[in-house]
Short mmCIF file of C-alpha atoms in Angstrom, two decimals:
data_model
loop_
_atom_site.label_atom_id
_atom_site.label_comp_id
_atom_site.label_asym_id
_atom_site.label_seq_id
_atom_site.Cartn_x
_atom_site.Cartn_y
_atom_site.Cartn_z
CA UNK A 210 -63.62 -73.17 -41.75
CA UNK A 211 -64.17 -74.97 -38.46
CA UNK A 212 -64.89 -78.69 -38.70
CA UNK A 213 -68.07 -79.84 -37.01
CA UNK A 214 -68.40 -83.33 -35.58
CA UNK A 215 -72.03 -84.28 -34.89
CA UNK A 216 -72.04 -84.75 -31.13
CA UNK A 217 -74.79 -87.36 -31.33
CA UNK A 218 -72.42 -89.67 -33.22
CA UNK A 219 -69.88 -89.62 -30.40
CA UNK A 220 -72.57 -89.91 -27.72
CA UNK A 221 -73.94 -93.05 -29.38
CA UNK A 222 -71.06 -94.92 -27.70
CA UNK A 223 -72.40 -96.35 -24.41
CA UNK A 224 -68.88 -96.99 -23.07
CA UNK A 225 -69.38 -100.77 -22.78
CA UNK A 226 -65.71 -101.40 -23.61
CA UNK A 227 -66.31 -104.34 -25.94
CA UNK A 228 -64.04 -102.66 -28.51
CA UNK A 229 -61.11 -103.16 -26.15
CA UNK A 230 -61.20 -106.89 -26.83
CA UNK A 231 -60.48 -106.48 -30.56
CA UNK A 232 -58.36 -103.32 -30.70
CA UNK A 233 -54.87 -104.12 -32.06
CA UNK A 234 -53.19 -101.18 -30.32
CA UNK A 235 -54.64 -101.49 -26.80
CA UNK A 236 -52.42 -104.40 -25.64
CA UNK A 237 -49.36 -102.22 -26.28
CA UNK A 238 -50.71 -98.98 -24.81
CA UNK A 239 -52.86 -100.41 -21.98
CA UNK A 240 -54.54 -97.13 -21.19
CA UNK A 241 -58.06 -95.83 -21.82
CA UNK A 242 -56.74 -93.71 -24.69
CA UNK A 243 -55.42 -96.86 -26.36
CA UNK A 244 -58.71 -98.09 -27.87
CA UNK A 245 -61.90 -96.78 -29.47
CA UNK A 246 -63.85 -95.91 -26.31
CA UNK A 247 -61.11 -93.63 -25.01
CA UNK A 248 -60.46 -92.03 -28.40
CA UNK A 249 -64.15 -91.29 -28.81
CA UNK A 250 -64.31 -89.83 -25.30
CA UNK A 251 -61.45 -87.47 -26.17
CA UNK A 252 -63.29 -86.36 -29.33
CA UNK A 253 -66.44 -85.72 -27.30
CA UNK A 254 -64.55 -83.69 -24.67
CA UNK A 255 -62.85 -81.58 -27.34
CA UNK A 256 -66.24 -80.93 -28.98
CA UNK A 257 -67.82 -79.84 -25.69
CA UNK A 258 -64.92 -77.51 -24.96
CA UNK A 259 -63.95 -79.51 -21.89
CA UNK A 260 -60.49 -80.32 -23.27
CA UNK A 261 -58.21 -78.29 -25.53
CA UNK A 262 -56.99 -79.95 -28.72
CA UNK A 263 -53.30 -80.43 -27.97
CA UNK A 264 -50.52 -82.52 -29.52
CA UNK A 265 -51.00 -85.06 -26.73
CA UNK A 266 -54.70 -85.47 -27.57
CA UNK A 267 -53.91 -85.69 -31.29
CA UNK A 268 -51.33 -88.41 -30.60
CA UNK A 269 -54.06 -90.69 -29.24
CA UNK A 270 -55.98 -90.41 -32.51
CA UNK A 271 -52.83 -90.92 -34.59
CA UNK A 272 -52.08 -94.14 -32.74
CA UNK A 273 -55.28 -95.68 -34.10
CA UNK A 274 -54.71 -98.09 -37.01
CA UNK A 275 -58.24 -97.39 -38.37
CA UNK A 276 -58.76 -101.13 -38.84
CA UNK A 277 -62.37 -100.55 -37.72
CA UNK A 278 -62.59 -103.83 -35.86
CA UNK A 279 -64.31 -101.78 -33.14
CA UNK A 280 -67.16 -101.06 -35.60
CA UNK A 281 -67.29 -104.72 -36.54
CA UNK A 282 -67.92 -105.80 -32.94
CA UNK A 283 -69.86 -102.76 -31.66
CA UNK A 284 -73.39 -103.68 -30.47
CA UNK A 285 -74.55 -100.07 -30.80
CA UNK A 286 -73.45 -99.40 -34.41
CA UNK A 287 -71.16 -96.51 -33.51
CA UNK A 288 -69.73 -94.95 -36.69
CA UNK A 289 -66.19 -94.77 -35.37
CA UNK A 290 -64.58 -94.06 -38.76
CA UNK A 291 -66.68 -90.97 -39.40
CA UNK A 292 -65.98 -89.54 -35.94
CA UNK A 293 -62.21 -90.13 -36.13
CA UNK A 294 -62.01 -88.72 -39.67
CA UNK A 295 -63.70 -85.53 -38.47
CA UNK A 296 -61.47 -85.44 -35.39
CA UNK A 297 -58.34 -85.77 -37.54
CA UNK A 298 -59.66 -83.13 -39.93
CA UNK A 299 -60.02 -80.76 -36.98
CA UNK A 300 -56.55 -81.82 -35.83
CA UNK A 301 -55.07 -80.96 -39.25
CA UNK A 302 -56.71 -77.53 -39.26
CA UNK A 303 -55.70 -76.74 -35.69
CA UNK A 304 -52.25 -78.33 -35.34
CA UNK A 305 -51.24 -79.10 -38.92
CA UNK A 306 -50.17 -82.42 -40.37
CA UNK A 307 -46.79 -84.09 -39.85
CA UNK A 308 -44.24 -83.87 -42.65
CA UNK A 309 -44.13 -87.66 -42.94
CA UNK A 310 -47.88 -87.89 -43.50
CA UNK A 311 -47.84 -84.98 -45.92
CA UNK A 312 -45.04 -86.56 -47.92
CA UNK A 313 -46.68 -89.99 -47.97
CA UNK A 314 -50.09 -88.72 -49.05
CA UNK A 315 -48.67 -86.32 -51.63
CA UNK A 316 -46.52 -89.16 -52.99
CA UNK A 317 -49.64 -91.23 -53.72
CA UNK A 318 -51.11 -88.32 -55.65
CA UNK A 319 -47.97 -87.65 -57.67
CA UNK A 320 -47.27 -91.29 -58.55
CA UNK A 321 -50.79 -91.66 -59.92
CA UNK A 322 -50.60 -88.43 -61.95
CA UNK A 323 -49.90 -88.48 -65.69
CA UNK A 324 -46.25 -87.60 -65.03
CA UNK A 325 -45.98 -90.21 -62.29
CA UNK A 326 -47.35 -92.89 -64.59
CA UNK A 327 -44.38 -92.24 -66.87
CA UNK A 328 -41.71 -91.97 -64.17
CA UNK A 329 -42.67 -95.05 -62.10
CA UNK A 330 -42.04 -97.56 -64.96
CA UNK A 331 -38.69 -95.86 -65.62
CA UNK A 332 -37.79 -96.34 -61.95
CA UNK A 333 -38.87 -99.97 -62.35
CA UNK A 334 -36.33 -100.45 -65.14
CA UNK A 335 -33.59 -99.34 -62.74
CA UNK A 336 -34.87 -101.42 -59.79
CA UNK A 337 -35.04 -104.63 -61.83
CA UNK A 338 -31.23 -104.86 -61.64
CA UNK A 339 -31.49 -105.24 -57.85
CA UNK A 340 -31.69 -109.04 -57.35
CA UNK A 341 -33.84 -109.06 -54.22
CA UNK A 342 -37.63 -108.70 -54.48
CA UNK A 343 -37.81 -106.44 -51.42
CA UNK A 344 -35.54 -103.55 -50.44
CA UNK A 345 -34.91 -102.55 -46.83
CA UNK A 346 -36.01 -98.93 -46.42
CA UNK A 347 -35.28 -96.70 -43.43
CA UNK A 348 -37.81 -93.98 -42.60
CA UNK A 349 -37.18 -90.77 -40.59
CA UNK A 350 -39.66 -91.96 -37.93
CA UNK A 351 -37.41 -94.90 -37.07
CA UNK A 352 -39.46 -97.40 -39.05
CA UNK A 353 -37.54 -100.04 -41.03
CA UNK A 354 -39.45 -102.04 -43.62
CA UNK A 355 -38.73 -104.37 -46.49
CA UNK A 356 -40.56 -102.64 -49.33
CA UNK A 357 -41.41 -103.92 -52.82
CA UNK A 358 -39.70 -102.39 -55.84
CA UNK A 359 -41.35 -100.28 -58.51
CA UNK A 360 -42.14 -102.48 -61.50
CA UNK A 361 -41.14 -101.92 -65.11
CA UNK A 362 -44.67 -102.80 -66.24
CA UNK A 363 -46.36 -100.38 -63.82
CA UNK A 364 -49.72 -99.07 -65.11
CA UNK A 365 -49.51 -101.45 -68.09
CA UNK A 366 -53.12 -102.59 -67.65
CA UNK A 367 -54.55 -99.08 -67.82
CA UNK A 368 -56.97 -98.23 -70.60
CA UNK A 369 -57.47 -101.84 -71.73
CA UNK A 370 -60.50 -104.08 -72.10
CA UNK A 371 -60.09 -107.82 -71.51
CA UNK A 372 -62.98 -109.45 -73.38
CA UNK A 373 -64.51 -112.90 -73.16
CA UNK A 374 -67.21 -114.44 -75.35
CA UNK A 375 -70.74 -114.24 -73.97
CA UNK A 376 -69.71 -112.57 -70.71
CA UNK A 377 -71.74 -112.98 -67.52
CA UNK A 378 -71.17 -109.28 -66.93
CA UNK A 379 -68.69 -106.48 -67.58
CA UNK A 380 -66.64 -105.40 -64.57
CA UNK A 381 -64.63 -102.26 -63.94
CA UNK A 382 -61.43 -103.29 -62.16
CA UNK A 383 -60.27 -100.58 -59.75
CA UNK A 384 -56.63 -101.64 -59.53
CA UNK A 385 -55.36 -99.47 -56.67
CA UNK A 386 -51.93 -97.92 -56.04
CA UNK A 387 -50.10 -101.00 -54.76
CA UNK A 388 -51.12 -103.23 -57.64
CA UNK A 389 -50.55 -100.51 -60.22
CA UNK A 390 -46.98 -99.80 -59.15
CA UNK A 391 -45.56 -102.63 -57.04
CA UNK A 392 -47.63 -105.81 -57.45
CA UNK A 393 -48.37 -105.72 -61.17
CA UNK A 394 -48.49 -109.52 -61.53
CA UNK A 395 -51.40 -109.53 -59.07
CA UNK A 396 -53.37 -107.23 -61.35
CA UNK A 397 -52.76 -109.52 -64.33
CA UNK A 398 -53.80 -112.55 -62.31
CA UNK A 399 -57.02 -110.85 -61.18
CA UNK A 400 -57.93 -110.41 -64.85
CA UNK A 401 -56.89 -113.99 -65.66
CA UNK A 402 -59.21 -115.35 -62.96
CA UNK A 403 -62.14 -113.10 -63.87
CA UNK A 404 -61.85 -113.90 -67.58
CA UNK A 405 -61.83 -117.62 -66.78
CA UNK A 406 -64.90 -117.08 -64.59
CA UNK A 407 -66.68 -115.54 -67.59
CA UNK A 408 -66.35 -111.80 -67.02
CA UNK A 409 -65.19 -109.05 -69.36
CA UNK A 410 -62.85 -106.70 -67.46
CA UNK A 411 -62.25 -102.99 -68.05
CA UNK A 412 -59.26 -101.22 -66.50
CA UNK A 413 -59.85 -97.44 -66.67
CA UNK A 414 -57.18 -95.26 -68.24
CA UNK A 415 -56.98 -92.38 -65.78
CA UNK A 416 -58.11 -93.46 -62.32
CA UNK A 417 -56.13 -92.05 -59.41
CA UNK A 418 -55.67 -93.18 -55.79
CA UNK A 419 -59.04 -94.04 -54.25
CA UNK A 420 -58.32 -91.44 -51.56
CA UNK A 421 -58.85 -93.76 -48.58
CA UNK A 422 -55.40 -93.00 -47.07
CA UNK A 423 -56.20 -89.29 -47.27
CA UNK A 424 -59.69 -89.72 -45.84
CA UNK A 425 -58.50 -91.84 -42.92
CA UNK A 426 -55.86 -89.16 -42.22
CA UNK A 427 -58.46 -86.38 -42.10
CA UNK A 428 -57.40 -84.86 -45.43
CA UNK A 429 -60.98 -84.76 -46.68
CA UNK A 430 -60.33 -81.97 -49.18
CA UNK A 431 -57.86 -84.11 -51.17
CA UNK A 432 -60.13 -87.13 -50.82
CA UNK A 433 -63.04 -85.23 -52.38
CA UNK A 434 -60.79 -84.08 -55.23
CA UNK A 435 -59.60 -87.63 -55.98
CA UNK A 436 -63.15 -88.96 -55.67
CA UNK A 437 -64.49 -86.35 -58.11
CA UNK A 438 -61.76 -87.20 -60.63
CA UNK A 439 -62.41 -90.94 -60.37
CA UNK A 440 -66.18 -90.58 -60.66
CA UNK A 441 -65.75 -88.62 -63.90
CA UNK A 442 -63.42 -91.35 -65.20
CA UNK A 443 -65.97 -94.08 -64.34
CA UNK A 444 -68.58 -92.28 -66.45
CA UNK A 445 -66.54 -92.94 -69.60
CA UNK A 446 -67.21 -96.70 -69.44
CA UNK A 447 -70.20 -98.99 -69.68
CA UNK A 448 -70.08 -101.75 -67.05
CA UNK A 449 -72.23 -103.65 -64.58
CA UNK A 450 -70.22 -103.65 -61.34
CA UNK A 451 -66.88 -102.84 -59.74
CA UNK A 452 -64.27 -105.38 -58.68
CA UNK A 453 -61.26 -104.86 -56.41
CA UNK A 454 -58.32 -106.85 -55.08
CA UNK A 455 -57.73 -104.34 -52.27
CA UNK A 456 -60.38 -104.06 -49.53
CA UNK A 457 -59.34 -100.55 -48.53
CA UNK A 458 -60.07 -99.36 -52.07
CA UNK A 459 -63.24 -101.45 -52.04
CA UNK A 460 -64.35 -99.93 -48.76
CA UNK A 461 -63.83 -96.39 -50.03
CA UNK A 462 -65.75 -97.10 -53.24
CA UNK A 463 -68.66 -98.83 -51.52
CA UNK A 464 -68.98 -96.52 -48.51
CA UNK A 465 -67.79 -93.07 -49.54
CA UNK A 466 -68.29 -92.69 -53.30
CA UNK A 467 -72.09 -92.81 -53.43
CA UNK A 468 -72.02 -95.38 -56.23
CA UNK A 469 -75.13 -97.02 -57.67
CA UNK A 470 -73.24 -100.18 -58.65
CA UNK A 471 -72.09 -103.07 -56.47
CA UNK A 472 -68.43 -103.36 -55.44
CA UNK A 473 -67.15 -106.95 -55.30
CA UNK A 474 -64.03 -108.49 -53.90
CA UNK A 475 -62.40 -110.64 -56.58
CA UNK A 476 -62.87 -113.87 -54.62
CA UNK A 477 -66.64 -113.37 -54.43
CA UNK A 478 -66.82 -113.77 -58.22
CA UNK A 479 -64.64 -116.84 -58.78
CA UNK A 480 -66.24 -119.41 -56.50
CA UNK A 481 -67.14 -121.68 -59.44
CA UNK A 482 -63.55 -122.06 -60.68
CA UNK A 483 -61.54 -125.23 -60.09
CA UNK A 484 -57.95 -125.34 -58.87
CA UNK A 485 -55.26 -127.98 -58.59
CA UNK A 486 -52.45 -127.56 -56.07
CA UNK A 487 -49.07 -129.16 -55.54
CA UNK A 488 -49.22 -130.35 -51.95
CA UNK A 489 -48.69 -127.01 -50.22
CA UNK A 490 -49.99 -126.19 -46.77
CA UNK A 491 -51.67 -122.76 -46.74
CA UNK A 492 -53.13 -120.32 -44.25
CA UNK A 493 -54.99 -117.04 -44.70
CA UNK A 494 -54.82 -113.62 -43.07
CA UNK A 495 -58.18 -111.88 -43.35
CA UNK A 496 -57.64 -108.15 -44.02
CA UNK A 497 -59.49 -105.98 -41.50
CA UNK A 498 -61.16 -103.86 -44.17
CA UNK A 499 -62.47 -106.97 -45.96
CA UNK A 500 -65.02 -107.51 -43.20
CA UNK A 501 -65.14 -104.13 -41.44
CA UNK A 502 -65.46 -101.93 -44.56
CA UNK A 503 -66.50 -104.23 -47.44
CA UNK A 504 -68.55 -106.61 -45.25
CA UNK A 505 -67.15 -109.70 -47.01
CA UNK A 506 -67.67 -112.91 -45.02
CA UNK A 507 -64.23 -114.45 -44.27
CA UNK A 508 -65.71 -117.85 -45.20
CA UNK A 509 -65.68 -116.62 -48.81
CA UNK A 510 -61.88 -116.83 -48.82
CA UNK A 511 -61.76 -120.12 -46.92
CA UNK A 512 -64.19 -121.75 -49.37
CA UNK A 513 -62.04 -120.83 -52.35
CA UNK A 514 -58.85 -122.11 -50.72
CA UNK A 515 -60.40 -125.38 -49.60
CA UNK A 516 -61.27 -126.10 -53.25
CA UNK A 517 -57.59 -126.26 -54.27
CA UNK A 518 -57.13 -129.99 -54.85
CA UNK A 519 -53.97 -131.40 -53.31
CA UNK A 520 -53.26 -128.45 -51.04
CA UNK A 521 -54.18 -128.25 -47.35
CA UNK A 522 -55.76 -125.16 -45.85
CA UNK A 523 -55.13 -124.48 -42.14
CA UNK A 524 -57.06 -121.72 -40.38
CA UNK A 525 -54.88 -119.59 -38.10
CA UNK A 526 -56.15 -118.99 -34.56
CA UNK A 527 -56.03 -115.19 -34.96
CA UNK A 528 -56.69 -115.02 -38.69
CA UNK A 529 -58.87 -111.91 -38.36
CA UNK A 530 -56.46 -109.94 -36.18
CA UNK A 531 -54.76 -106.84 -37.63
CA UNK A 532 -51.35 -107.33 -39.26
CA UNK A 533 -50.13 -103.91 -38.07
CA UNK A 534 -49.70 -102.26 -41.48
CA UNK A 535 -52.59 -99.81 -41.90
CA UNK A 536 -50.64 -97.81 -44.49
CA UNK A 537 -48.95 -94.77 -42.99
CA UNK A 538 -49.72 -96.04 -39.48
CA UNK A 539 -46.82 -98.52 -39.74
CA UNK A 540 -44.48 -95.66 -40.67
CA UNK A 541 -45.67 -93.10 -38.10
CA UNK A 542 -46.12 -95.61 -35.25
CA UNK A 543 -43.30 -98.12 -35.88
CA UNK A 544 -43.04 -99.49 -32.34
CA UNK A 545 -46.74 -100.32 -31.98
CA UNK A 546 -46.93 -101.55 -35.59
CA UNK A 547 -43.95 -103.87 -35.13
CA UNK A 548 -45.46 -105.37 -31.97
CA UNK A 549 -48.80 -106.02 -33.69
CA UNK A 550 -46.94 -107.48 -36.66
CA UNK A 551 -44.86 -109.77 -34.43
CA UNK A 552 -47.98 -111.20 -32.79
CA UNK A 553 -49.50 -111.83 -36.21
CA UNK A 554 -46.37 -113.53 -37.57
CA UNK A 555 -46.11 -115.75 -34.48
CA UNK A 556 -49.72 -116.85 -34.96
CA UNK A 557 -49.22 -117.60 -38.67
CA UNK A 558 -46.02 -119.47 -37.91
CA UNK A 559 -47.91 -121.83 -35.59
CA UNK A 560 -49.93 -123.10 -38.56
CA UNK A 561 -46.71 -124.46 -40.12
CA UNK A 562 -48.07 -123.30 -43.47
CA UNK A 563 -45.77 -123.16 -46.47
CA UNK A 564 -47.68 -120.22 -47.91
CA UNK A 565 -49.37 -117.30 -46.14
CA UNK A 566 -52.13 -115.71 -48.21
CA UNK A 567 -54.14 -112.51 -47.97
CA UNK A 568 -56.53 -110.47 -50.11
CA UNK A 569 -54.94 -107.05 -49.50
CA UNK A 570 -51.78 -105.75 -51.22
CA UNK A 571 -50.84 -103.75 -48.11
CA UNK A 572 -51.22 -106.78 -45.85
CA UNK A 573 -49.12 -108.83 -48.30
CA UNK A 574 -46.39 -106.18 -48.08
CA UNK A 575 -46.42 -106.17 -44.28
CA UNK A 576 -46.61 -109.95 -43.91
CA UNK A 577 -43.64 -110.38 -46.26
CA UNK A 578 -41.75 -107.83 -44.20
CA UNK A 579 -42.64 -109.70 -41.00
CA UNK A 580 -41.73 -113.14 -42.33
CA UNK A 581 -38.34 -111.80 -43.47
CA UNK A 582 -37.64 -110.07 -40.15
CA UNK A 583 -38.71 -113.04 -38.04
CA UNK A 584 -37.17 -115.61 -40.42
CA UNK A 585 -40.20 -117.89 -40.63
CA UNK A 586 -39.35 -119.07 -44.14
CA UNK A 587 -43.00 -118.79 -45.15
CA UNK A 588 -43.87 -117.49 -48.60
CA UNK A 589 -46.43 -114.67 -48.69
CA UNK A 590 -48.76 -114.17 -51.66
CA UNK A 591 -51.91 -112.36 -52.66
CA UNK A 592 -54.71 -114.90 -53.01
CA UNK A 593 -55.16 -113.85 -56.65
CA UNK A 594 -51.60 -114.91 -57.49
CA UNK A 595 -51.92 -118.21 -55.64
CA UNK A 596 -55.21 -119.18 -57.27
CA UNK A 597 -54.19 -118.05 -60.76
CA UNK A 598 -51.14 -120.29 -60.60
CA UNK A 599 -53.36 -123.25 -59.71
CA UNK A 600 -56.17 -122.80 -62.21
CA UNK A 601 -57.14 -126.10 -63.78
CA UNK A 602 -56.61 -126.17 -67.54
CA UNK A 603 -59.69 -126.25 -69.74
#
């Protein structure tokens, strides 16, 4: 079946070029194809039959990090994500998908399957004997990254209800792949914070990957399958709203699932809590999908951090710039990703912060990798972990 991209969506772009100013990849490609305007123009030309869909054309789309900062700044409300997803879907049907992408996306499916949920904790028992928190992994694309280890308590939160007396509301916590398997303490701290804020929290038993990595890669068939499974799982529970600690998951749920319930970022719900620090200097990296997909005001994070008594919050100059991770993008485009990451780490280093915080598990992974590689000595944490450690006692 041939994929159809509504031509009017692509033609909505008036070619003003404002997206060039915020595109993380353009400074390292420095050609028209290196930012949204050029990538949209290629999609339009392919649609009109003016340009054949070749590997060279497809490469321009694959070099997009899908941060969607172009949408965030676009004065004409161009739906860049939808156009690129359709373009990549056409690319997959015409040229096929790379083995690296296939393996990465299939891995997310398998690890979240019933068998995977048994095998991952077993792998965690083996990895716990490795003393370092991160392991240097070499990928066939030439990418080298310090990756977190599988955790022994992976998926431990699944199928549980964390009650409080007289709750403000009941929330369904969509944990996400990274928290489920690699950053399990973050999941526990999300629940700790929400319980203290007066919310009952449900963690569904059998949710799978949200499907955002598949959708952004043009694998819409798998995305729809994962979405259908998750929607059926949601129906088993009675709750008032969704909560996430990963903005990519949150963006998928709020934009692409057709839900009739609100999707909140954790930090939006804990503004009334009080925290006491220990004299640390902190800074914050705003995940791209927090504001481009979930539409969360970055000030929400700043407000929470400024309330930590005794600690000092310092805003980085480029706090809303991309960190260069973007999931599989950092594996398939290691040179561009590393350059974007380096710029981000240099900016964070200028703050002289002791602790670098973010609200995205993927960003936390990539910032840790960058701080290790560039030897900044800065500690990187998810904001949920940082705030949970500093909760004032009742």
